[in-house]
């Protein structure tokens, strides 16, 4: 079983790049953000707790996301590996992965400038059904407001308001960016220029994980 981590600030392109990688390598994509949004949509107790935190751009408690990851690892078996997107996000979460004996193959860090992120997220649209991200500037759907893949309605995420995005960036720099050093030490970190085009970043990711492009 292979384990990859797509790492980087909010809006770096993790979800965008994941879509291309999962098919190519038969990976199961685990986006903790998407799993939490599903709980919110279903109106579960967990969803109700997470909603306020997510809409403020704060992290949800470590044990909540750790339990979600554990559940995905246990229930999804017919794949060649897992692609973690948005997890781990704190030192405690990274340590929980290590403690569970998960051997990470590569950590792909998508580096994007903060000012570019605010711009990208103000033009993002996301499928309300399958979660695929679009952009009214850089990645338009074939039919306005409709997901190319599943026909779902495209919506604006509540946490994409510029002031919330700026707070999410602060949280990233305060609590998450430190993990770069953690994975650098183990030789598993690969830097990817996320400022370039979607296709360019995708090519660099494939090179970083040793595939032919
Ligand atoms: P989550 O859903 O993980 O959000 P995020 O990490 O903030 O990242 P995004 O999904 O906003 O961005 P992305 O990197 O996927 O970019 P995308 O591909 O969409 O988490 C949401 C919340 O849930 C958190 O704030 C927290 O509250 C909670 N949470 C989640 N995980 C947690 C955890 N582990 N612990 C605690 N709390 C947790 O691209 C962005 C836009 O740019 C799109 O419009 C896209 O089309 C466009 N784009 C992408 N690449 C390019 C490019 N190269 N050029 C031009 N445009 C591009
Ligand atoms: Mg995402």
Coordinates of N, CA and C and ligand atoms in Angstrom, one line a residue:
X1 N 0.8 -1.2 0.0 CA 0.0 0.0 0.0 C 0.9 1.3 0.0
X2 N 0.6 2.2 -0.9 CA 1.4 3.4 -1.0 C 0.6 4.5 -0.2
X3 N 1.3 5.4 0.3 CA 0.7 6.6 1.0 C 1.4 7.9 0.6
X4 N 0.6 8.7 0.0 CA 1.1 10.0 -0.4 C 0.3 11.1 0.3
X5 N 1.1 12.2 0.6 CA 0.4 13.4 1.2 C 0.5 14.6 0.2
X6 N -0.6 15.2 -0.1 CA -0.6 16.5 -0.8 C -0.7 17.6 0.3
X7 N 0.4 18.3 0.4 CA 0.5 19.3 1.5 C 0.6 20.7 0.9
X8 N 0.1 21.7 1.7 CA 0.3 23.0 1.2 C -0.8 23.9 1.8
X9 N -0.7 25.2 1.6 CA -1.7 26.2 2.1 C -3.1 26.0 1.5
X10 N -4.1 26.6 2.1 CA -5.4 26.6 1.5 C -5.3 27.1 0.1
X11 N -6.0 26.5 -0.8 CA -6.1 27.0 -2.2 C -4.8 26.8 -3.0
X12 N -3.9 25.9 -2.5 CA -2.7 25.6 -3.2 C -2.9 24.8 -4.5
X13 N -4.1 24.1 -4.5 CA -4.4 23.2 -5.6 C -4.3 21.7 -5.2
X14 N -4.5 21.4 -3.9 CA -4.4 20.0 -3.5 C -5.6 19.2 -4.1
X15 N -6.8 19.7 -4.0 CA -8.0 19.0 -4.5 C -7.9 18.9 -6.0
X16 N -7.4 19.9 -6.7 CA -7.3 19.9 -8.2 C -6.3 18.8 -8.6
X17 N -5.1 18.8 -8.0 CA -4.1 17.8 -8.3 C -4.5 16.4 -7.9
X18 N -5.3 16.3 -6.9 CA -5.7 14.9 -6.4 C -6.6 14.2 -7.5
X19 N -7.4 15.0 -8.1 CA -8.4 14.5 -9.1 C -7.6 13.7 -10.2
X20 N -6.5 14.3 -10.6 CA -5.7 13.6 -11.7 C -4.9 12.4 -11.2
X21 N -4.4 12.5 -9.9 CA -3.6 11.5 -9.4 C -4.3 10.2 -9.0
X22 N -5.5 10.3 -8.5 CA -6.2 9.1 -8.0 C -6.5 8.1 -9.2
X23 N -6.9 8.6 -10.3 CA -7.2 7.7 -11.4 C -5.9 7.0 -11.9
X24 N -4.9 7.8 -12.1 CA -3.6 7.3 -12.6 C -3.0 6.2 -11.8
X25 N -3.1 6.4 -10.5 CA -2.4 5.4 -9.6 C -3.3 4.5 -8.8
X26 N -4.6 4.6 -9.1 CA -5.6 3.8 -8.3 C -5.5 4.1 -6.8
X27 N -5.6 5.4 -6.5 CA -5.5 5.8 -5.1 C -6.8 6.2 -4.6
X28 N -7.0 6.0 -3.3 CA -8.3 6.5 -2.6 C -7.9 7.9 -2.1
X29 N -8.7 8.9 -2.5 CA -8.4 10.3 -2.1 C -9.1 10.6 -0.8
X30 N -8.4 11.0 0.2 CA -9.0 11.3 1.5 C -8.8 12.8 1.7
X31 N -9.8 13.6 1.5 CA -9.8 15.0 1.9 C -10.5 15.2 3.2
X32 N -9.8 15.5 4.3 CA -10.5 15.7 5.5 C -11.5 16.9 5.5
X33 N -11.2 17.9 4.7 CA -12.1 19.0 4.5 C -13.4 18.5 3.8
X34 N -13.3 17.7 2.8 CA -14.5 17.2 2.1 C -15.3 16.3 3.0
X35 N -14.6 15.5 3.8 CA -15.4 14.6 4.7 C -16.1 15.4 5.7
X36 N -15.5 16.5 6.2 CA -16.2 17.3 7.2 C -17.4 18.0 6.5
X37 N -17.2 18.5 5.3 CA -18.3 19.2 4.6 C -19.5 18.2 4.4
X38 N -19.2 16.9 4.2 CA -20.2 15.9 4.0 C -21.0 15.8 5.3
X39 N -20.3 15.8 6.4 CA -21.0 15.7 7.7 C -21.9 16.9 8.0
X40 N -21.4 18.1 7.5 CA -22.2 19.3 7.7 C -23.5 19.2 6.8
X41 N -23.3 18.7 5.6 CA -24.5 18.6 4.7 C -25.5 17.6 5.2
X42 N -25.0 16.6 5.9 CA -25.9 15.5 6.4 C -26.5 16.0 7.7
X43 N -26.0 17.1 8.3 CA -26.6 17.6 9.6 C -26.3 16.7 10.8
X44 N -25.2 16.0 10.7 CA -24.8 15.1 11.9 C -24.3 16.0 13.0
X45 N -24.2 15.3 14.2 CA -23.7 16.1 15.4 C -22.3 16.6 15.1
X46 N -21.5 15.7 14.5 CA -20.1 16.1 14.2 C -20.1 17.3 13.3
X47 N -21.0 17.2 12.3 CA -21.1 18.3 11.3 C -21.4 19.6 11.9
X48 N -22.4 19.5 12.9 CA -22.8 20.8 13.6 C -21.6 21.4 14.4
X49 N -20.8 20.5 15.0 CA -19.7 21.0 15.8 C -18.6 21.6 14.8
X50 N -18.4 20.9 13.7 CA -17.4 21.4 12.8 C -17.7 22.7 12.0
X51 N -19.0 22.8 11.8 CA -19.5 23.9 10.9 C -19.0 25.3 11.4
X52 N -19.2 25.6 12.6 CA -18.8 26.9 13.1 C -17.3 27.1 13.0
X53 N -16.5 26.1 13.3 CA -15.0 26.2 13.2 C -14.6 26.4 11.8
X54 N -15.1 25.6 10.9 CA -14.7 25.7 9.5 C -15.1 27.1 8.9
X55 N -16.3 27.5 9.2 CA -16.7 28.8 8.6 C -15.9 30.0 9.2
X56 N -15.3 29.8 10.3 CA -14.4 30.8 10.9 C -13.0 30.7 10.4
X57 N -12.7 29.5 9.7 CA -11.3 29.3 9.2 C -10.4 28.7 10.2
X58 N -11.0 28.1 11.3 CA -10.2 27.5 12.3 C -10.1 26.0 12.1
X59 N -9.1 25.3 12.7 CA -9.0 23.9 12.6 C -10.0 23.2 13.5
X60 N -10.5 22.0 13.1 CA -11.3 21.2 14.0 C -10.4 20.4 14.9
X61 N -10.9 19.8 16.1 CA -9.9 19.1 17.0 C -9.2 17.9 16.3
X62 N -8.0 17.7 16.7 CA -7.2 16.6 16.1 C -7.9 15.3 16.1
X63 N -8.5 15.0 17.3 CA -9.1 13.6 17.5 C -10.2 13.4 16.5
X64 N -10.9 14.4 16.1 CA -12.0 14.3 15.1 C -11.5 13.8 13.8
X65 N -10.5 14.5 13.3 CA -9.9 14.2 11.9 C -9.2 12.9 12.0
X66 N -8.5 12.6 13.1 CA -7.7 11.4 13.2 C -8.7 10.2 13.1
X67 N -9.8 10.3 13.8 CA -10.8 9.2 13.7 C -11.3 9.0 12.3
X68 N -11.5 10.1 11.6 CA -12.0 10.0 10.2 C -11.0 9.2 9.3
X69 N -9.7 9.6 9.5 CA -8.7 8.9 8.7 C -8.6 7.4 9.0
X70 N -8.6 7.1 10.3 CA -8.6 5.7 10.7 C -9.7 4.9 10.1
X71 N -10.9 5.5 10.1 CA -12.1 4.9 9.5 C -11.9 4.6 8.0
X72 N -11.3 5.6 7.3 CA -11.1 5.4 5.8 C -10.1 4.3 5.5
X73 N -9.0 4.3 6.3 CA -8.0 3.2 6.1 C -8.6 1.8 6.4
X74 N -9.5 1.8 7.3 CA -10.1 0.5 7.7 C -11.1 0.0 6.6
X75 N -11.9 1.0 6.1 CA -13.0 0.5 5.2 C -12.7 0.5 3.8
X76 N -11.7 1.2 3.3 CA -11.4 1.2 1.9 C -10.2 0.2 1.6
X77 N -10.4 -0.8 0.9 CA -9.3 -1.8 0.7 C -8.9 -2.1 -0.7
X78 N -9.9 -1.9 -1.6 CA -9.6 -2.2 -3.1 C -8.8 -1.1 -3.8
X79 N -7.8 -0.7 -3.2 CA -7.0 0.4 -3.9 C -5.5 0.1 -3.7
X80 N -4.6 0.8 -4.5 CA -3.2 0.5 -4.4 C -2.6 1.5 -3.4
X81 N -3.4 2.5 -2.9 CA -2.8 3.4 -2.0 C -3.8 4.5 -1.6
X82 N -3.3 5.4 -0.7 CA -4.1 6.5 -0.3 C -3.4 7.8 -0.6
X83 N -4.2 8.8 -0.9 CA -3.7 10.1 -1.1 C -4.4 11.1 -0.1
X84 N -3.6 11.5 0.8 CA -4.1 12.3 1.9 C -4.0 13.8 1.5
X85 N -5.1 14.5 1.6 CA -5.2 15.9 1.2 C -5.8 16.7 2.4
X86 N -4.9 17.5 2.9 CA -5.4 18.3 4.1 C -5.2 17.6 5.4
X87 N -4.5 16.6 5.4 CA -4.1 15.8 6.6 C -2.7 15.2 6.4
X88 N -1.8 15.3 7.4 CA -1.9 16.0 8.6 C -1.7 17.5 8.5
X89 N -2.3 18.2 9.5 CA -2.2 19.6 9.5 C -1.6 20.2 10.8
X90 N -1.3 19.3 11.8 CA -0.7 19.7 13.0 C 0.4 18.6 13.4
X91 N 1.3 19.0 14.3 CA 2.3 18.0 14.7 C 1.6 16.8 15.3
X92 N 0.6 17.0 16.1 CA -0.1 15.9 16.7 C -0.7 14.9 15.7
X93 N -1.2 15.5 14.6 CA -1.8 14.6 13.5 C -0.7 13.8 12.8
X94 N 0.4 14.4 12.6 CA 1.6 13.7 11.9 C 2.1 12.6 12.8
X95 N 2.1 12.9 14.1 CA 2.6 11.9 15.1 C 1.6 10.7 15.2
X96 N 0.3 11.0 15.0 CA -0.7 10.0 15.1 C -0.5 9.0 13.9
X97 N -0.2 9.6 12.7 CA 0.1 8.7 11.5 C 1.2 7.8 11.8
X98 N 2.3 8.4 12.3 CA 3.5 7.6 12.6 C 3.2 6.5 13.6
X99 N 2.5 6.9 14.7 CA 2.1 5.9 15.7 C 1.3 4.8 15.2
X100 N 0.5 5.1 14.1 CA -0.3 4.0 13.5 C 0.5 3.1 12.5
X101 N 1.8 3.5 12.4 CA 2.7 2.6 11.6 C 2.5 2.9 10.1
X102 N 1.9 4.1 9.7 CA 1.7 4.4 8.3 C 3.1 4.9 7.7
X103 N 3.6 4.3 6.7 CA 4.8 4.7 6.1 C 4.6 5.5 4.9
X104 N 4.8 6.8 5.0 CA 4.5 7.8 3.9 C 5.6 7.7 2.8
X105 N 5.2 7.5 1.6 CA 6.1 7.4 0.5 C 6.7 8.8 0.1
X106 N 5.7 9.7 -0.2 CA 6.2 11.1 -0.6 C 5.2 12.1 0.0
X107 N 5.8 13.2 0.4 CA 4.9 14.4 0.8 C 5.2 15.5 -0.3
X108 N 4.1 15.8 -1.0 CA 4.2 16.7 -2.1 C 3.7 18.1 -1.6
X109 N 4.7 19.0 -1.5 CA 4.3 20.3 -0.9 C 4.1 21.3 -2.1
X110 N 2.9 21.7 -2.3 CA 2.5 22.7 -3.3 C 2.8 24.1 -2.8
X111 N 3.8 24.8 -3.2 CA 4.1 26.1 -2.7 C 3.5 27.2 -3.6
X112 N 2.7 28.0 -2.9 CA 2.0 29.1 -3.6 C 2.0 30.4 -2.8
X113 N 2.2 31.5 -3.4 CA 2.3 32.8 -2.7 C 1.0 33.1 -2.1
X114 N 1.0 33.7 -0.9 CA -0.3 34.1 -0.2 C -1.2 35.0 -1.0
X115 N -0.6 36.0 -1.7 CA -1.5 36.9 -2.5 C -2.2 36.2 -3.6
X116 N -1.6 35.2 -4.2 CA -2.2 34.4 -5.3 C -3.3 33.6 -4.7
X117 N -3.2 33.1 -3.5 CA -4.2 32.2 -2.9 C -5.5 33.0 -2.7
X118 N -5.4 34.2 -2.2 CA -6.6 35.0 -1.9 C -7.4 35.2 -3.2
X119 N -6.6 35.5 -4.3 CA -7.1 35.7 -5.6 C -7.8 34.4 -6.2
X120 N -7.1 33.3 -6.1 CA -7.6 32.0 -6.6 C -8.9 31.6 -5.8
X121 N -8.9 31.8 -4.5 CA -10.1 31.3 -3.8 C -11.3 32.2 -3.9
X122 N -11.1 33.5 -4.3 CA -12.2 34.3 -4.5 C -12.9 34.0 -5.9
X123 N -12.2 33.2 -6.7 CA -12.9 32.8 -8.0 C -13.1 31.3 -8.0
X124 N -13.0 30.6 -6.9 CA -13.2 29.2 -6.9 C -14.7 28.8 -6.8
X125 N -15.1 27.8 -7.5 CA -16.4 27.1 -7.4 C -16.2 25.7 -7.1
X126 N -17.0 25.0 -6.3 CA -16.8 23.6 -6.0 C -18.1 22.8 -6.1
X127 N -17.9 21.6 -6.6 CA -19.1 20.8 -6.9 C -19.7 20.4 -5.5
X128 N -21.0 20.7 -5.4 CA -21.7 20.4 -4.1 C -21.9 18.9 -3.9
X129 N -21.8 18.2 -5.0 CA -22.0 16.7 -4.9 C -20.7 15.9 -4.7
X130 N -19.8 16.1 -5.7 CA -18.5 15.3 -5.6 C -17.3 16.1 -5.1
X131 N -17.4 17.4 -5.0 CA -16.3 18.2 -4.4 C -15.2 18.6 -5.3
X132 N -15.3 18.3 -6.6 CA -14.3 18.7 -7.6 C -14.2 20.2 -7.6
X133 N -13.0 20.8 -7.5 CA -12.9 22.3 -7.6 C -12.8 22.8 -9.0
X134 N -13.4 23.9 -9.2 CA -13.4 24.7 -10.5 C -13.0 26.1 -10.2
X135 N -12.8 26.9 -11.3 CA -12.4 28.3 -11.1 C -13.0 29.1 -12.3
X136 N -13.6 30.2 -12.0 CA -14.3 30.9 -13.1 C -13.2 31.7 -13.9
X137 N -11.9 31.6 -13.4 CA -10.9 32.2 -14.2 C -10.0 31.2 -14.9
X138 N -9.5 30.2 -14.0 CA -8.4 29.3 -14.5 C -8.9 27.9 -14.8
X139 N -10.1 27.5 -14.4 CA -10.6 26.2 -14.7 C -12.1 26.2 -14.8
X140 N -12.6 26.6 -15.9 CA -14.1 26.8 -16.1 C -14.7 25.5 -16.4
X141 N -15.9 25.2 -15.9 CA -16.6 24.0 -16.3 C -17.2 24.2 -17.8
X142 N -17.5 23.1 -18.4 CA -18.0 23.2 -19.8 C -19.3 24.0 -19.8
X143 N -20.2 23.7 -18.8 CA -21.4 24.4 -18.7 C -21.5 25.2 -17.4
X144 N -21.7 26.5 -17.5 CA -21.6 27.3 -16.3 C -22.5 26.8 -15.1
X145 N -21.8 26.7 -14.0 CA -22.5 26.4 -12.7 C -22.8 24.9 -12.6
X146 N -22.3 24.0 -13.5 CA -22.6 22.6 -13.5 C -21.2 21.8 -13.5
X147 N -21.1 20.8 -12.7 CA -19.9 20.0 -12.6 C -19.8 19.1 -13.9
X148 N -18.6 19.2 -14.5 CA -18.4 18.4 -15.8 C -18.5 16.9 -15.5
X149 N -18.0 16.5 -14.2 CA -17.9 15.1 -13.9 C -19.2 14.4 -13.5
X150 N -20.0 15.1 -12.6 CA -21.2 14.4 -12.1 C -22.5 15.2 -12.3
X151 N -22.4 16.4 -12.9 CA -23.6 17.2 -13.1 C -24.1 17.9 -11.9
X152 N -23.4 17.9 -10.8 CA -23.8 18.6 -9.6 C -23.7 20.1 -9.7
X153 N -24.4 20.8 -8.8 CA -24.4 22.2 -8.8 C -23.1 22.8 -8.2
X154 N -22.5 23.8 -8.9 CA -21.2 24.4 -8.4 C -21.6 25.5 -7.4
X155 N -20.9 25.5 -6.3 CA -21.2 26.5 -5.2 C -20.0 27.2 -4.8
X156 N -20.2 28.3 -4.1 CA -19.1 29.0 -3.4 C -18.9 28.6 -2.0
X157 N -17.8 28.1 -1.6 CA -17.6 27.7 -0.2 C -17.7 28.8 0.7
X158 N -18.3 28.6 1.9 CA -18.5 29.7 2.9 C -17.2 30.2 3.4
X159 N -16.2 29.3 3.5 CA -14.9 29.7 4.0 C -14.0 30.4 3.0
X160 N -14.5 30.7 1.8 CA -13.7 31.3 0.7 C -13.9 32.9 0.7
X161 N -14.5 33.4 1.8 CA -14.6 34.9 1.9 C -13.2 35.4 2.1
X162 N -12.7 36.5 1.5 CA -11.3 36.9 1.6 C -10.9 37.0 3.1
X163 N -11.7 37.5 4.0 CA -11.2 37.6 5.4 C -11.0 36.2 6.1
X164 N -11.9 35.3 5.7 CA -11.7 33.9 6.2 C -10.5 33.3 5.6
X165 N -10.3 33.5 4.3 CA -9.1 32.9 3.6 C -7.8 33.5 4.3
X166 N -7.8 34.8 4.7 CA -6.6 35.3 5.3 C -6.4 34.6 6.7
X167 N -7.5 34.3 7.4 CA -7.3 33.7 8.7 C -6.8 32.2 8.5
X168 N -7.4 31.6 7.4 CA -6.9 30.2 7.2 C -5.4 30.2 6.8
X169 N -5.0 31.2 6.1 CA -3.5 31.3 5.8 C -2.7 31.5 7.1
X170 N -3.2 32.3 8.0 CA -2.5 32.5 9.3 C -2.4 31.2 10.0
X171 N -3.5 30.5 10.1 CA -3.5 29.2 10.8 C -2.5 28.2 10.1
X172 N -2.4 28.3 8.8 CA -1.5 27.4 8.0 C 0.0 27.8 8.5
X173 N 0.3 29.1 8.5 CA 1.6 29.5 8.8 C 2.0 29.2 10.3
X174 N 1.0 29.3 11.2 CA 1.2 29.1 12.6 C 1.3 27.6 13.0
X175 N 0.4 26.7 12.4 CA 0.2 25.4 12.9 C 0.6 24.3 12.0
X176 N 0.6 24.6 10.7 CA 0.8 23.5 9.7 C 2.1 23.5 9.0
X177 N 2.6 24.7 8.7 CA 3.8 24.8 7.9 C 5.0 24.1 8.6
X178 N 5.0 24.1 9.9 CA 6.1 23.5 10.7 C 6.3 22.0 10.2
X179 N 5.3 21.4 9.7 CA 5.4 20.0 9.3 C 6.4 19.8 8.1
X180 N 6.6 20.9 7.4 CA 7.6 20.8 6.3 C 8.9 20.3 6.8
X181 N 9.4 20.8 8.0 CA 10.6 20.4 8.6 C 10.6 19.0 9.0
X182 N 9.4 18.6 9.5 CA 9.2 17.2 10.0 C 9.5 16.2 8.9
X183 N 8.9 16.5 7.7 CA 9.0 15.5 6.6 C 10.3 15.7 5.8
X184 N 10.9 16.9 5.9 CA 12.2 17.1 5.3 C 13.2 16.3 5.9
X185 N 13.2 16.2 7.2 CA 14.2 15.4 8.0 C 14.1 13.9 7.6
X186 N 13.0 13.4 7.2 CA 12.9 12.0 6.9 C 13.1 11.8 5.4
X187 N 13.4 12.8 4.6 CA 13.8 12.7 3.2 C 12.6 12.4 2.3
X188 N 11.4 12.6 2.8 CA 10.2 12.3 2.0 C 9.5 13.5 1.4
X189 N 10.1 14.7 1.7 CA 9.4 15.9 1.2 C 9.9 16.2 -0.2
X190 N 8.9 16.6 -1.1 CA 9.3 17.0 -2.5 C 8.5 18.4 -2.7
X191 N 9.3 19.4 -3.1 CA 8.7 20.7 -3.3 C 8.2 20.8 -4.8
X192 N 7.0 21.3 -4.9 CA 6.3 21.5 -6.2 C 5.9 23.0 -6.3
X193 N 6.3 23.6 -7.5 CA 5.9 25.0 -7.7 C 4.4 25.1 -8.0
X194 N 3.7 25.5 -7.1 CA 2.2 25.6 -7.3 C 1.8 26.9 -7.9
X195 N 2.7 27.8 -8.1 CA 2.4 29.1 -8.7 C 2.1 29.0 -10.2
X196 N 2.7 27.9 -10.8 CA 2.5 27.7 -12.2 C 1.1 27.2 -12.6
X197 N 1.0 26.8 -13.9 CA -0.3 26.3 -14.4 C -0.7 25.0 -13.7
X198 N -1.9 24.6 -13.8 CA -2.4 23.3 -13.2 C -1.6 22.2 -13.9
X199 N -1.5 22.3 -15.2 CA -0.8 21.2 -16.0 C 0.7 21.1 -15.6
X200 N 1.3 22.3 -15.4 CA 2.7 22.3 -15.0 C 3.0 21.7 -13.7
X201 N 2.1 22.1 -12.7 CA 2.2 21.5 -11.4 C 2.0 20.0 -11.4
X202 N 1.1 19.6 -12.2 CA 0.8 18.1 -12.3 C 2.0 17.4 -12.9
X203 N 2.6 17.9 -13.9 CA 3.8 17.3 -14.5 C 4.9 17.2 -13.4
X204 N 5.1 18.2 -12.6 CA 6.1 18.2 -11.6 C 5.8 17.2 -10.5
X205 N 4.5 17.0 -10.2 CA 4.1 16.0 -9.2 C 4.4 14.6 -9.7
X206 N 4.1 14.4 -10.9 CA 4.3 13.0 -11.5 C 5.8 12.7 -11.5
X207 N 6.7 13.7 -11.8 CA 8.1 13.6 -11.8 C 8.6 13.3 -10.4
X208 N 8.0 14.0 -9.4 CA 8.4 13.8 -8.0 C 8.1 12.5 -7.5
X209 N 7.0 11.9 -8.0 CA 6.7 10.5 -7.4 C 7.3 9.4 -8.4
X210 N 8.1 9.9 -9.3 CA 8.9 8.9 -10.1 C 8.1 8.3 -11.3
X211 N 7.1 9.0 -11.8 CA 6.4 8.4 -12.9 C 6.9 9.0 -14.2
X212 N 6.6 8.4 -15.3 CA 7.0 8.9 -16.6 C 5.9 9.9 -17.1
X213 N 6.4 11.0 -17.6 CA 5.4 12.0 -18.1 C 5.6 12.2 -19.6
Ligands
LIG1 P1 -9.9 21.9 3.3 O1 -11.1 21.5 2.5 O2 -8.8 20.9 3.3 O3 -9.3 23.3 2.8 P2 -7.9 23.8 2.5 O4 -6.7 23.0 3.0 O5 -8.0 25.2 3.1 O6 -7.7 23.7 1.0 P3 -8.7 24.1 -0.1 O7 -9.6 22.9 -0.3 O8 -9.3 25.4 0.2 O9 -7.7 24.3 -1.3 P4 -7.0 23.2 -2.2 O10 -5.5 23.2 -1.9 O11 -7.7 21.9 -2.3 O12 -7.1 24.0 -3.6 P5 -8.1 23.7 -4.9 O13 -7.5 22.5 -5.6 O14 -9.5 23.7 -4.5 O15 -10.3 22.2 4.8 C1 -11.3 23.1 5.1 C2 -11.4 23.2 6.6 O16 -11.7 21.9 7.2 C3 -10.2 23.7 7.3 O17 -10.1 25.1 7.3 C4 -10.5 23.2 8.7 O18 -11.4 24.0 9.4 C5 -11.1 21.8 8.5 N1 -10.0 20.8 8.3 C6 -9.7 20.0 7.2 N2 -8.7 19.2 7.5 C7 -8.4 19.4 8.8 C8 -7.4 18.8 9.6 N3 -6.6 17.8 9.1 N4 -7.3 19.2 10.9 C9 -8.2 20.1 11.4 N5 -9.1 20.7 10.6 C10 -9.2 20.4 9.3 O19 -7.7 25.0 -5.8 C11 -8.1 26.3 -5.3 C12 -8.6 27.1 -6.5 O20 -7.6 27.4 -7.4 C13 -9.7 26.3 -7.4 O21 -10.6 27.3 -7.9 C14 -8.8 25.7 -8.5 O22 -9.5 25.6 -9.7 C15 -7.7 26.8 -8.7 N6 -6.4 26.3 -9.0 C16 -5.8 25.2 -8.6 N7 -4.5 25.1 -9.1 C17 -4.3 26.2 -9.9 C18 -3.3 26.6 -10.7 N8 -2.1 25.9 -10.7 N9 -3.4 27.8 -11.4 C19 -4.6 28.5 -11.3 N10 -5.6 28.1 -10.6 C20 -5.5 26.9 -9.9
LIG2 MG1 -9.3 21.1 -1.2

